[in-house]
């Protein structure tokens, strides 16, 4: 079966749904995209992984990664193989020295696992034709990578916990983004009261 490798292009707030975000997957040539609506938890996980920010205690995807590691299994690939009735069917391929293990997963969870393991995400030409749409420059949010908040992720500052806010604060001060630093300090002060 022919597979097309996808890459994660970005993450943006979904303005049509509360607490929803859009993950954009695209083919390697960036001609076609697959927009995927995800919840706050998955969006926050992807944003933090993209910024190499880590949690103090394991969250669910880390628990699964730790479990797989203890069993000697490595996530080899994520494969979006079918879309039916607006539902994505995704397989995770784990490999151990003895065998391959295939598990079904929600695409949003599978993308978090792929990003956390640095493994490829694939789909088929048929799926890309079915749900993909042309990628235009206007489909992605404007590049604001100079902003600490935009670089950190599209989530509201209030959604981060204190350790992450402190990290964001340090980065904002380093970049002399004092207005952002003041907002972060206000949120931290309110939480500590």
Short mmCIF file of C-alpha atoms in Angstrom, two decimals, residues 24-166:
data_model
loop_
_atom_site.label_atom_id
_atom_site.label_comp_id
_atom_site.label_asym_id
_atom_site.label_seq_id
_atom_site.Cartn_x
_atom_site.Cartn_y
_atom_site.Cartn_z
CA UNK A 24 -2.66 21.21 10.36
CA UNK A 25 -0.98 18.19 8.78
CA UNK A 26 0.41 18.51 5.27
CA UNK A 27 2.14 16.37 2.70
CA UNK A 28 5.90 16.76 2.34
CA UNK A 29 5.53 19.11 -0.65
CA UNK A 30 3.04 21.25 1.30
CA UNK A 31 0.52 21.09 -1.51
CA UNK A 32 -2.32 19.47 0.46
CA UNK A 33 -3.39 19.84 4.08
CA UNK A 34 -5.50 17.89 6.53
CA UNK A 35 -6.93 20.17 9.21
CA UNK A 36 -7.72 18.29 12.41
CA UNK A 37 -9.83 19.73 15.22
CA UNK A 38 -8.40 18.81 18.62
CA UNK A 39 -9.27 19.65 22.20
CA UNK A 40 -7.36 21.80 24.64
CA UNK A 41 -5.40 18.87 26.14
CA UNK A 42 -4.06 17.65 22.81
CA UNK A 43 -3.31 21.19 21.62
CA UNK A 44 -1.44 22.01 24.81
CA UNK A 45 0.54 18.76 24.60
CA UNK A 46 1.57 19.42 20.99
CA UNK A 47 2.45 23.06 21.69
CA UNK A 48 4.56 22.14 24.70
CA UNK A 49 6.30 19.30 22.84
CA UNK A 50 7.09 21.62 19.93
CA UNK A 51 8.74 23.97 22.44
CA UNK A 52 10.49 21.14 24.36
CA UNK A 53 8.65 22.01 27.57
CA UNK A 54 8.13 19.11 29.93
CA UNK A 55 5.62 18.34 32.65
CA UNK A 56 6.60 17.74 36.27
CA UNK A 57 4.38 14.63 36.43
CA UNK A 58 3.59 12.27 33.53
CA UNK A 59 0.46 12.97 31.52
CA UNK A 60 -1.35 10.22 29.60
CA UNK A 61 0.81 10.18 26.46
CA UNK A 62 3.95 10.11 28.62
CA UNK A 63 2.51 7.22 30.62
CA UNK A 64 1.93 5.28 27.38
CA UNK A 65 5.43 6.15 26.16
CA UNK A 66 6.95 5.02 29.48
CA UNK A 67 4.92 1.79 29.39
CA UNK A 68 6.04 1.03 25.82
CA UNK A 69 9.66 1.78 26.73
CA UNK A 70 9.51 -0.59 29.72
CA UNK A 71 8.20 -3.33 27.41
CA UNK A 72 10.96 -2.66 24.90
CA UNK A 73 8.52 -1.32 22.29
CA UNK A 74 9.23 1.65 20.05
CA UNK A 75 6.58 3.62 18.17
CA UNK A 76 7.60 3.24 14.53
CA UNK A 77 4.79 5.08 12.76
CA UNK A 78 1.32 6.56 12.89
CA UNK A 79 -0.90 5.64 9.94
CA UNK A 80 -4.15 7.43 9.07
CA UNK A 81 -5.58 4.71 6.85
CA UNK A 82 -9.29 5.53 6.53
CA UNK A 83 -11.91 8.23 7.01
CA UNK A 84 -15.52 7.19 7.29
CA UNK A 85 -18.51 9.32 8.37
CA UNK A 86 -16.11 12.13 9.35
CA UNK A 87 -14.28 9.74 11.68
CA UNK A 88 -10.52 9.19 11.35
CA UNK A 89 -9.16 5.64 11.65
CA UNK A 90 -5.54 5.59 12.74
CA UNK A 91 -3.11 2.81 13.59
CA UNK A 92 -0.04 2.98 15.78
CA UNK A 93 2.76 0.59 14.82
CA UNK A 94 5.00 -0.40 17.72
CA UNK A 95 8.00 -2.68 17.26
CA UNK A 96 9.74 -4.85 19.83
CA UNK A 97 12.75 -7.08 19.17
CA UNK A 98 10.31 -10.00 18.88
CA UNK A 99 7.29 -8.61 17.04
CA UNK A 100 5.17 -5.76 15.68
CA UNK A 101 2.15 -4.49 17.62
CA UNK A 102 -0.60 -2.53 15.89
CA UNK A 103 -3.10 -0.53 17.93
CA UNK A 104 -6.04 1.64 16.89
CA UNK A 105 -6.03 5.24 18.14
CA UNK A 106 -7.78 8.56 17.76
CA UNK A 107 -5.84 10.69 15.28
CA UNK A 108 -5.43 13.53 17.79
CA UNK A 109 -3.87 11.16 20.37
CA UNK A 110 -1.76 9.54 17.66
CA UNK A 111 -0.34 12.91 16.56
CA UNK A 112 0.66 13.70 20.17
CA UNK A 113 2.41 10.32 20.38
CA UNK A 114 4.11 10.87 17.01
CA UNK A 115 5.41 14.30 18.04
CA UNK A 116 6.58 13.00 21.43
CA UNK A 117 8.40 10.06 19.82
CA UNK A 118 9.66 11.83 16.70
CA UNK A 119 8.08 9.17 14.49
CA UNK A 120 6.53 9.66 11.05
CA UNK A 121 2.84 10.14 10.33
CA UNK A 122 1.50 8.60 7.12
CA UNK A 123 -1.73 8.49 5.17
CA UNK A 124 -2.79 7.04 1.82
CA UNK A 125 -3.30 8.90 -1.46
CA UNK A 126 -7.00 7.99 -1.26
CA UNK A 127 -7.40 9.56 2.22
CA UNK A 128 -5.48 12.67 1.19
CA UNK A 129 -7.71 12.99 -1.87
CA UNK A 130 -10.86 12.41 0.23
CA UNK A 131 -10.23 14.91 3.06
CA UNK A 132 -7.23 16.94 1.99
CA UNK A 133 -7.54 20.41 0.63
CA UNK A 134 -5.09 22.64 -1.19
CA UNK A 135 -2.70 24.41 1.12
CA UNK A 136 -2.74 28.14 0.57
CA UNK A 137 -0.51 30.61 2.38
CA UNK A 138 -3.57 32.12 4.05
CA UNK A 139 -4.53 28.83 5.73
CA UNK A 140 -1.88 29.12 8.41
CA UNK A 141 -1.62 31.85 11.01
CA UNK A 142 0.88 34.57 10.25
CA UNK A 143 4.41 33.82 11.40
CA UNK A 144 4.87 35.57 14.70
CA UNK A 145 7.77 33.48 15.91
CA UNK A 146 9.46 36.54 17.37
CA UNK A 147 6.74 36.63 20.02
CA UNK A 148 7.35 34.39 23.02
CA UNK A 149 3.63 33.69 23.39
CA UNK A 150 3.17 32.74 19.72
CA UNK A 151 6.30 30.61 19.85
CA UNK A 152 5.14 28.90 23.03
CA UNK A 153 1.79 27.95 21.58
CA UNK A 154 -1.64 29.25 20.65
CA UNK A 155 -3.16 28.62 24.07
CA UNK A 156 -4.28 31.41 26.38
CA UNK A 157 -1.69 32.26 29.03
CA UNK A 158 -4.21 31.41 31.76
CA UNK A 159 -4.23 27.75 30.63
CA UNK A 160 -0.60 27.11 31.65
CA UNK A 161 0.50 25.98 35.10
CA UNK A 162 2.93 27.96 37.28
CA UNK A 163 6.19 26.20 36.20
CA UNK A 164 5.37 26.81 32.53
CA UNK A 165 4.40 30.41 33.23
CA UNK A 166 7.73 30.95 35.00
#
